[in-house]
Amino acid sequence: MRFRGKLLAVFALTVFVSVAAVAWIISSLARRSFEKINAERTAALVAQFRRDFARQGEEIERRVDAISSGDTALRMGLTLSHGAPDYGTYLNEAKTLADNQQLDFLEFVDSQGTIISSAQWPAKFGYKDASFPGESAPKKAFLKREELPDGAALGVFATGEVRLGDKPLFVIGGRRLDKNFLASLELPAGMRAMFYQNLEGGFSPRLLIDSSGRTQAADPITPLIEEIRRQPRETTRLVHWSSNAADDETIDGIPLTGLDQQLLGILLVADSRQPYVELRQHIRSAALLSGSAGVLLAILLSGWAASRVTRPVEQLAQAARQVAAGDWSAQVAVTSSDELGELAESFNRMTRELIEQRERLVQAERVAAWRELARRLAHELKNPLFPLQLTVENLLRARQQSPEQFEEIFQESSATLLAEIANLKTIISRFSEFSRMPQPHFQPVQVNELVQNVARLFQAQLHAGDRARIECKLELAEAMEPVAADTELLHRALSNLVLNAMDAMPQGGVLSLRTRQEEGRACIEVSDTGVGLTPEECERVFTPYYTSKTHGTGLGLAIVQSVISDHGGRISVRSEAGRGTTFMVELPCNADKLPAAGEGGSSSGSTT
Amino acid sequence: MKRTGFPLLVASSLLLATLASSATRPHYGGTLHAAVQAAPSSLDPNQPDHFGSRNIFGLIFDTLVVLDDQGRPEPALAASWQAEPGDQRWQFSLRHGVSFQDGTPLTADSVATSLRAVNPSWKVLAAGDTVVIERDAPAPDLPAELALPRNGIVKRESGKTAGTGPFVMSQWEPAKRLTLVARDDYWGGRPFLGSIDIVMGQSLRDQMIAFDLGRAQLIEVAPEQARRAATEGRRIEGSAPAELIALVFARPPQSAEEAKLREALSLSIDRGLLNTVVLQNGGEPAGGLLPNWMTGYGFLFPVEVNMTRAQQERAEVPKAVLWGLDYDRNDALERVLAERIMLSARDAGLRVQLASGASADAKLVRVPLAASDAHIALGEIAKSLGLPQPVFHSSAVDDLYVAESTLLHSQRVIPLLHLRTAWAVSNTVKNWSEGHDGSWRLVNTWLTTERP
């Protein structure tokens, strides 16, 4: 990934993470705040329920007191004090009084709990009220389970007493704790109250009601009710009514107990989480919007930053590539005084120093080359000059000899002089040839064919009887693409490598010639199994006039390197002491250097 | 002083005598205001819900025969009748000088047409001044059957009805109000009342309010409220027990064990307590379907509670089935009775719960006695309760007893109470009388001018 892409990714990621973090923090704070408000609202509702419960209880107490002090209760009390009452007389009294006082439950019972008149179950006259608390009935309102013909119900009850003799008459009145009671609770928006009447041994959904009547779906709330039924204490649960989170409710269950502390009902205060879900959705939407805007802004910022930051870096990278390609004159513009500016300045200084060092090195190498040339010339010329000197000195001494002897010596000396002069000419022509290395004339060349020609050329020498036998092995790749090269120069270079290899194996050995295709390049390897080269020799082996041999001018491998270099290729050497040396030549295909059609007509048949 | 004192004394005596005699002597004219719960939508006695409307129809329509308080047939539109041997063919001689309210004379043809419309299975023939009725089977109780309100003689023309009764319709708002005017040409003599204004579809509570406000002089009173109404100073007139309250099972017992459980349920119910407390003595405990006054043998059917035996019967059955008990939710009396039955059953170890509709195994029902004739009444009760029709081989009481016992032994029905029909009657209404079955007899009733 490019630096600009990385910069964009970092910017976008930073913005995204920041927005997400802010959204999460806000959402968490909102949730905590909502839960706190929810808890406060629930507490307020519970307190309201208790106040309403107490108020209802006080209202019921007042109404029961009114009935207890009324004429009917008085007559009933008088009748009771005189003996068993006539149930028929009072059969409908309780019902009438209950209707008048707007009570759901009203019973007149004697001290034994025998029902004299009942509003909720008129036919129960003469029966005993099993839940009658008797003389110990509390003065305040209390919660009680009441048996009815069609089942049981819960109610808030209060008791009154009429005592006209030794047989007191008790008045037990109450109101049903049902949907009407729930409807009377003033609930804030988003809250609702439900009531579970714990009238049966197990959980029954039909006993769960809300202010509108029966609650249809009780399954999600069942675990909460079951938990409170097992352990009657206030419990709060988050209830999921559907897959939609907006339907979730936080439900607080409050156990309601009767006189004997038995669990009679559970008040369930539900607070809708819809406002919180909506708030959370708003936060998410805002975060998504700001995140998108942030990412867009990050793109713009990264573009701007690229123009300010990455462009100098890219210029540096481009300049570095130029240096790597050999153009040491590459320079970058210094546009700022920050670290990038310092880096550009340093780069420019580095290239300048590189050029200076190269020039110094070239100069040094040039001096060294001249010295080496002088040394080699001196050495080469010294060898013929010494015989010339001796021959001339011999001629001078021969003048004192007889003419016949002088003639004989003169003839011999003249031949020697001519031979040595010829030798001097040869030496001079070689140096002249190196200095006049021609530019390659590119043509399509089949590498395998070229290698085979070279091997064929040296076949006789390899098997010559005056030297140890050298075996030639050809390992040629099957599919070699033609390369653009100068056949003659390349043939000469390969011949030099083969000659070099033969010189390296005076005791005989194996000469290997290999070819292979490698990523659009043709590779040629020439290996011998000689004694090998030292690492120092490997480094200097291509230096002109350097030779590790006792004969030769030291120009062979320099000529090879020059030829390969003129073809855009490169040559390297790999050697291992005692195992031999391998020269590796890499040639580009150089398709662009081939003459256009019609231009190279004269090159046909030049692959020999 | 002596000369003037005597005439004053005589005049005063005459005035007092006049005032006294005006209260006891029949007085023509005046409008009797009545209120009833029944709300007939037409003035045709041949309609299913004729029990509640029979007093209204009795004012407009006559029958060939009427029954006295002992259930014996007496002449009405038929002056005499005789049955041929076998009691399948009866011949009724019509009274002369009877006319419908539209002025047309009563003929044998009109009588035959009216009876055929109500009794399609009968073969009714008109022959001169006589009407011949032929039945498929012996019908010894045919005169009593002809006394049923539905067999009132009706002249039906163009959707309108006319009868031969003492009153003629003057104003009619179906199911709401009916005003009747006395007929001067009534064959039994002109009624004393000038007219009767009947407000229909009134609840008992509204009737009582209208009565107490003086807007009604004759209203219905629930039997369980009669005692209180009387205690509060109202004039309450009651009939003999004329309505049956019974517990009817939807199906016969499916096993001997279920029959035993039904027996236990019957034994657990304290009918006496129901009568004294719930009904306020507005009826009688019922062991049989027909009241004792009608049959004379009603006391033979036990009515006493026997909880011990009920528990024993229950204990003999391994498991008690759960019975659903239905009742009329608009009837406060039935509600109390049903709830008490549930308590009694619980005491006996039985399982009864209140239910409604098809889920109920048994139902509390109220059946007014259709006639003073026991045979007719028992047949109508069986019909109303969905029981098999009783078979009578004769009109003897023994035969009636066997038929009723057969119905009871089927254990489809548990009789509970016989209710009286009660009326609150204003003190301005004089010479009030009613039949044993609670039917009005207003022909000889008159109104005084005193304020109620």
Coordinates of N, CA and C in Angstrom, one line a residue, chain A residues 248-384:
Chain A
D248 N -39.1 -3.6 24.2 CA -38.6 -4.1 25.5 C -39.1 -3.2 26.6
E249 N -39.2 -3.8 27.7 CA -39.6 -3.1 28.9 C -38.8 -3.5 30.1
T250 N -38.5 -2.5 31.0 CA -37.9 -2.8 32.2 C -39.0 -3.0 33.2
I251 N -39.2 -4.2 33.8 CA -40.3 -4.5 34.6 C -39.8 -4.7 36.1
D252 N -40.4 -3.9 37.0 CA -40.1 -4.1 38.4 C -41.3 -4.8 39.0
G253 N -41.0 -5.9 39.7 CA -42.0 -6.7 40.3 C -42.0 -6.5 41.8
I254 N -43.1 -6.1 42.3 CA -43.2 -5.8 43.8 C -44.2 -6.8 44.4
P255 N -43.7 -7.7 45.3 CA -44.6 -8.6 45.9 C -45.6 -8.0 46.9
L256 N -46.8 -8.4 46.9 CA -47.9 -7.9 47.8 C -48.3 -9.1 48.7
T257 N -48.3 -8.9 50.0 CA -48.6 -10.0 50.9 C -49.8 -9.6 51.7
G258 N -50.4 -10.7 52.3 CA -51.6 -10.5 53.1 C -51.3 -10.4 54.6
L259 N -52.3 -10.6 55.4 CA -52.1 -10.5 56.9 C -51.1 -11.6 57.4
D260 N -51.1 -12.8 56.8 CA -50.2 -13.8 57.2 C -48.9 -13.9 56.4
Q261 N -48.6 -12.8 55.8 CA -47.4 -12.6 55.0 C -47.4 -13.6 53.8
Q262 N -48.5 -14.1 53.5 CA -48.5 -15.0 52.3 C -48.6 -14.1 51.0
L263 N -47.8 -14.5 50.0 CA -47.8 -13.8 48.8 C -49.2 -13.9 48.1
L264 N -49.8 -12.7 47.9 CA -51.1 -12.7 47.3 C -51.1 -12.2 45.9
G265 N -50.2 -11.3 45.7 CA -50.2 -10.7 44.3 C -48.8 -10.1 44.1
I266 N -48.6 -9.8 42.8 CA -47.4 -9.1 42.4 C -47.7 -8.0 41.5
L267 N -47.3 -6.8 41.9 CA -47.5 -5.6 41.1 C -46.3 -5.5 40.2
L268 N -46.6 -5.4 38.9 CA -45.5 -5.3 37.9 C -45.6 -3.9 37.2
V269 N -44.6 -3.2 37.4 CA -44.5 -1.8 36.9 C -43.5 -1.9 35.7
A270 N -44.1 -1.7 34.5 CA -43.3 -1.8 33.3 C -43.0 -0.4 32.7
D271 N -41.7 -0.2 32.4 CA -41.3 1.0 31.8 C -40.8 0.7 30.4
S272 N -41.3 1.4 29.5 CA -41.0 1.1 28.1 C -39.6 1.6 27.8
R273 N -38.8 0.8 27.1 CA -37.5 1.3 26.7 C -37.5 1.9 25.3
Q274 N -38.6 2.2 24.8 CA -38.7 2.8 23.5 C -38.0 4.1 23.4
P275 N -38.2 5.0 24.4 CA -37.4 6.3 24.3 C -35.9 6.1 24.2
Y276 N -35.5 5.1 25.1 CA -34.0 4.9 25.1 C -33.6 4.3 23.7
V277 N -34.4 3.4 23.2 CA -34.0 2.8 21.9 C -34.0 3.8 20.8
E278 N -35.0 4.7 20.9 CA -35.0 5.8 19.9 C -33.8 6.7 20.0
L279 N -33.5 7.0 21.3 CA -32.4 7.9 21.6 C -31.1 7.2 21.0
R280 N -31.0 5.9 21.3 CA -29.8 5.2 20.9 C -29.7 5.2 19.3
Q281 N -30.9 5.0 18.7 CA -30.9 5.0 17.3 C -30.5 6.4 16.7
H282 N -30.9 7.4 17.4 CA -30.6 8.8 17.0 C -29.1 9.0 17.1
I283 N -28.5 8.5 18.3 CA -27.1 8.6 18.5 C -26.3 7.8 17.4
R284 N -26.8 6.6 17.1 CA -26.1 5.8 16.1 C -26.2 6.5 14.7
S285 N -27.4 7.1 14.4 CA -27.6 7.8 13.1 C -26.6 9.0 13.1
A286 N -26.6 9.7 14.2 CA -25.7 10.9 14.2 C -24.2 10.4 14.1
A287 N -23.9 9.3 14.7 CA -22.5 8.8 14.7 C -22.2 8.4 13.3
L288 N -23.2 7.7 12.6 CA -23.0 7.2 11.3 C -22.8 8.4 10.3
L289 N -23.6 9.4 10.5 CA -23.6 10.6 9.7 C -22.2 11.3 9.9
S290 N -21.9 11.5 11.1 CA -20.6 12.2 11.4 C -19.4 11.4 11.0
G291 N -19.6 10.0 11.2 CA -18.5 9.1 10.7 C -18.3 9.2 9.3
S292 N -19.4 9.2 8.5 CA -19.3 9.3 7.0 C -18.7 10.6 6.6
A293 N -19.2 11.7 7.3 CA -18.6 13.0 7.0 C -17.1 13.0 7.4
G294 N -16.8 12.3 8.5 CA -15.4 12.3 8.9 C -14.5 11.6 7.9
V295 N -15.0 10.5 7.4 CA -14.3 9.7 6.4 C -14.1 10.5 5.2
L296 N -15.2 11.2 4.8 CA -15.0 12.1 3.6 C -14.0 13.2 3.8
L297 N -14.1 13.7 5.0 CA -13.1 14.8 5.4 C -11.7 14.2 5.4
A298 N -11.6 12.9 5.9 CA -10.3 12.3 5.9 C -9.7 12.1 4.5
I299 N -10.6 11.8 3.6 CA -10.1 11.7 2.2 C -9.6 13.1 1.7
L300 N -10.4 14.1 2.0 CA -10.0 15.4 1.5 C -8.7 15.8 2.3
L301 N -8.6 15.5 3.6 CA -7.4 15.9 4.3 C -6.2 15.1 3.9
S302 N -6.5 13.8 3.6 CA -5.3 13.0 3.1 C -4.8 13.5 1.8
G303 N -5.8 14.0 0.9 CA -5.4 14.5 -0.4 C -4.5 15.8 -0.2
W304 N -5.0 16.6 0.8 CA -4.3 17.8 1.0 C -2.9 17.5 1.7
A305 N -3.0 16.5 2.6 CA -1.7 16.2 3.2 C -0.7 15.5 2.3
A306 N -1.3 14.8 1.3 CA -0.4 14.2 0.3 C 0.3 15.3 -0.5
S307 N -0.5 16.4 -0.8 CA 0.2 17.5 -1.6 C 1.2 18.2 -0.7
R308 N 1.0 18.1 0.6 CA 1.9 18.8 1.5 C 3.0 17.9 2.0
V309 N 2.7 16.6 2.2 CA 3.6 15.7 2.9 C 4.1 14.6 1.9
T310 N 3.2 14.0 1.2 CA 3.7 12.8 0.5 C 4.4 13.2 -0.9
R311 N 4.1 14.4 -1.4 CA 4.7 14.7 -2.7 C 6.3 14.8 -2.5
P312 N 6.7 15.5 -1.5 CA 8.2 15.5 -1.3 C 8.8 14.1 -1.1
V313 N 8.0 13.3 -0.4 CA 8.4 11.9 -0.2 C 8.5 11.2 -1.5
E314 N 7.4 11.4 -2.3 CA 7.4 10.7 -3.6 C 8.6 11.2 -4.5
Q315 N 8.8 12.5 -4.4 CA 10.0 13.1 -5.2 C 11.3 12.4 -4.8
L316 N 11.4 12.3 -3.4 CA 12.6 11.6 -2.9 C 12.7 10.2 -3.4
A317 N 11.5 9.5 -3.4 CA 11.5 8.1 -3.9 C 11.9 8.1 -5.4
Q318 N 11.4 9.0 -6.2 CA 11.7 9.0 -7.6 C 13.2 9.3 -7.8
A319 N 13.7 10.2 -7.0 CA 15.1 10.6 -7.1 C 16.0 9.4 -6.7
A320 N 15.5 8.7 -5.7 CA 16.3 7.5 -5.2 C 16.3 6.4 -6.3
R321 N 15.1 6.3 -7.0 CA 15.1 5.3 -8.1 C 16.1 5.7 -9.2
Q322 N 16.2 7.0 -9.5 CA 17.2 7.5 -10.5 C 18.6 7.2 -10.1
V323 N 18.9 7.4 -8.8 CA 20.2 7.1 -8.3 C 20.5 5.6 -8.5
A324 N 19.5 4.8 -8.1 CA 19.7 3.4 -8.2 C 19.9 3.0 -9.7
A325 N 19.3 3.7 -10.6 CA 19.5 3.4 -12.0 C 20.8 4.0 -12.6
G326 N 21.5 4.7 -11.7 CA 22.8 5.2 -12.2 C 22.9 6.6 -12.4
D327 N 21.7 7.3 -12.3 CA 21.7 8.7 -12.5 C 22.0 9.4 -11.2
W328 N 23.2 9.6 -11.0 CA 23.6 10.2 -9.7 C 23.4 11.7 -9.6
S329 N 23.0 12.2 -10.7 CA 22.8 13.7 -10.7 C 21.4 14.1 -10.2
A330 N 20.6 13.1 -9.8 CA 19.2 13.4 -9.4 C 19.2 14.3 -8.2
Q331 N 18.3 15.3 -8.2 CA 18.2 16.3 -7.1 C 16.7 16.4 -6.9
V332 N 16.3 16.7 -5.6 CA 14.9 17.0 -5.3 C 14.8 18.5 -4.8
A333 N 13.6 19.0 -5.0 CA 13.4 20.4 -4.6 C 13.1 20.5 -3.1
V334 N 13.8 21.4 -2.5 CA 13.6 21.6 -1.0 C 12.5 22.6 -0.9
T335 N 11.3 22.1 -0.4 CA 10.1 23.0 -0.4 C 9.7 23.4 1.1
S336 N 10.4 22.8 2.0 CA 10.0 23.2 3.4 C 11.3 23.1 4.3
S337 N 11.1 23.6 5.5 CA 12.3 23.6 6.4 C 12.1 22.5 7.5
D338 N 11.1 21.7 7.3 CA 10.8 20.7 8.3 C 11.7 19.4 8.1
E339 N 11.3 18.3 8.7 CA 12.1 17.1 8.6 C 12.2 16.6 7.1
L340 N 11.1 16.8 6.4 CA 11.1 16.4 5.0 C 12.1 17.3 4.2
G341 N 12.1 18.6 4.6 CA 13.1 19.5 3.9 C 14.5 19.1 4.2
E342 N 14.7 18.7 5.5 CA 16.1 18.3 5.9 C 16.4 17.0 5.1
L343 N 15.4 16.1 5.0 CA 15.6 14.9 4.3 C 16.0 15.1 2.8
A344 N 15.3 16.0 2.2 CA 15.6 16.4 0.8 C 17.0 17.0 0.7
E345 N 17.3 17.8 1.6 CA 18.6 18.5 1.6 C 19.7 17.4 1.7
S346 N 19.4 16.5 2.7 CA 20.4 15.4 2.9 C 20.6 14.6 1.6
F347 N 19.4 14.3 1.0 CA 19.5 13.5 -0.2 C 20.3 14.2 -1.3
N348 N 20.1 15.5 -1.5 CA 20.8 16.2 -2.5 C 22.3 16.2 -2.2
R349 N 22.6 16.4 -0.9 CA 24.0 16.4 -0.5 C 24.6 15.0 -0.7
M350 N 23.8 14.0 -0.4 CA 24.3 12.6 -0.7 C 24.7 12.4 -2.1
T351 N 23.8 12.8 -3.0 CA 24.1 12.6 -4.5 C 25.3 13.4 -4.9
R352 N 25.4 14.6 -4.4 CA 26.6 15.4 -4.8 C 27.8 14.7 -4.3
E353 N 27.8 14.2 -3.1 CA 29.0 13.5 -2.6 C 29.3 12.2 -3.3
L354 N 28.2 11.5 -3.7 CA 28.4 10.3 -4.5 C 29.1 10.6 -5.8
I355 N 28.6 11.7 -6.5 CA 29.2 12.1 -7.8 C 30.7 12.4 -7.6
E356 N 30.9 13.2 -6.5 CA 32.3 13.6 -6.3 C 33.2 12.4 -6.0
Q357 N 32.6 11.5 -5.1 CA 33.4 10.3 -4.8 C 33.6 9.4 -6.1
R358 N 32.6 9.3 -6.9 CA 32.7 8.6 -8.2 C 33.8 9.2 -9.1
E359 N 33.8 10.5 -9.1 CA 34.8 11.1 -10.0 C 36.2 10.9 -9.4
R360 N 36.2 11.0 -8.1 CA 37.5 10.7 -7.5 C 38.0 9.2 -7.7
L361 N 37.0 8.4 -7.6 CA 37.3 6.9 -7.8 C 37.7 6.7 -9.3
V362 N 37.0 7.3 -10.2 CA 37.3 7.2 -11.6 C 38.7 7.7 -11.9
Q363 N 38.9 8.8 -11.2 CA 40.3 9.4 -11.4 C 41.3 8.4 -10.9
A364 N 41.0 7.9 -9.7 CA 42.0 6.9 -9.1 C 42.1 5.7 -9.9
E365 N 41.0 5.2 -10.4 CA 41.0 4.0 -11.2 C 41.8 4.3 -12.6
R366 N 41.5 5.5 -13.0 CA 42.2 5.9 -14.3 C 43.7 5.9 -14.1
V367 N 44.1 6.5 -13.0 CA 45.6 6.5 -12.7 C 46.1 5.1 -12.5
A368 N 45.3 4.3 -11.8 CA 45.7 2.9 -11.6 C 45.8 2.2 -12.9
A369 N 44.8 2.5 -13.8 CA 44.8 1.8 -15.1 C 46.0 2.2 -15.9
W370 N 46.3 3.4 -15.9 CA 47.5 3.9 -16.6 C 48.7 3.3 -16.0
R371 N 48.8 3.2 -14.8 CA 49.9 2.6 -14.1 C 50.1 1.1 -14.5
E372 N 48.8 0.5 -14.5 CA 48.8 -0.9 -14.9 C 49.2 -1.1 -16.3
L373 N 48.7 -0.2 -17.1 CA 49.0 -0.2 -18.5 C 50.5 0.0 -18.8
A374 N 51.0 1.0 -18.0 CA 52.4 1.3 -18.2 C 53.3 0.1 -17.8
R375 N 52.8 -0.5 -16.6 CA 53.5 -1.7 -16.1 C 53.5 -2.8 -17.2
R376 N 52.2 -3.0 -17.7 CA 52.1 -4.1 -18.6 C 52.9 -3.8 -19.9
L377 N 52.8 -2.6 -20.4 CA 53.5 -2.2 -21.6 C 55.0 -2.4 -21.4
A378 N 55.4 -1.9 -20.2 CA 56.8 -2.1 -19.9 C 57.2 -3.5 -19.9
H379 N 56.4 -4.3 -19.3 CA 56.7 -5.7 -19.2 C 56.6 -6.4 -20.6
E380 N 55.6 -6.0 -21.4 CA 55.5 -6.6 -22.7 C 56.6 -6.2 -23.6
L381 N 56.9 -4.9 -23.5 CA 57.9 -4.3 -24.4 C 59.3 -4.7 -24.0
K382 N 59.4 -4.9 -22.7 CA 60.8 -5.3 -22.2 C 61.2 -6.6 -22.7
N383 N 60.3 -7.5 -22.9 CA 60.7 -8.8 -23.3 C 61.3 -8.8 -24.8
P384 N 60.7 -8.1 -25.7 CA 61.3 -8.1 -27.1 C 62.5 -7.2 -27.1

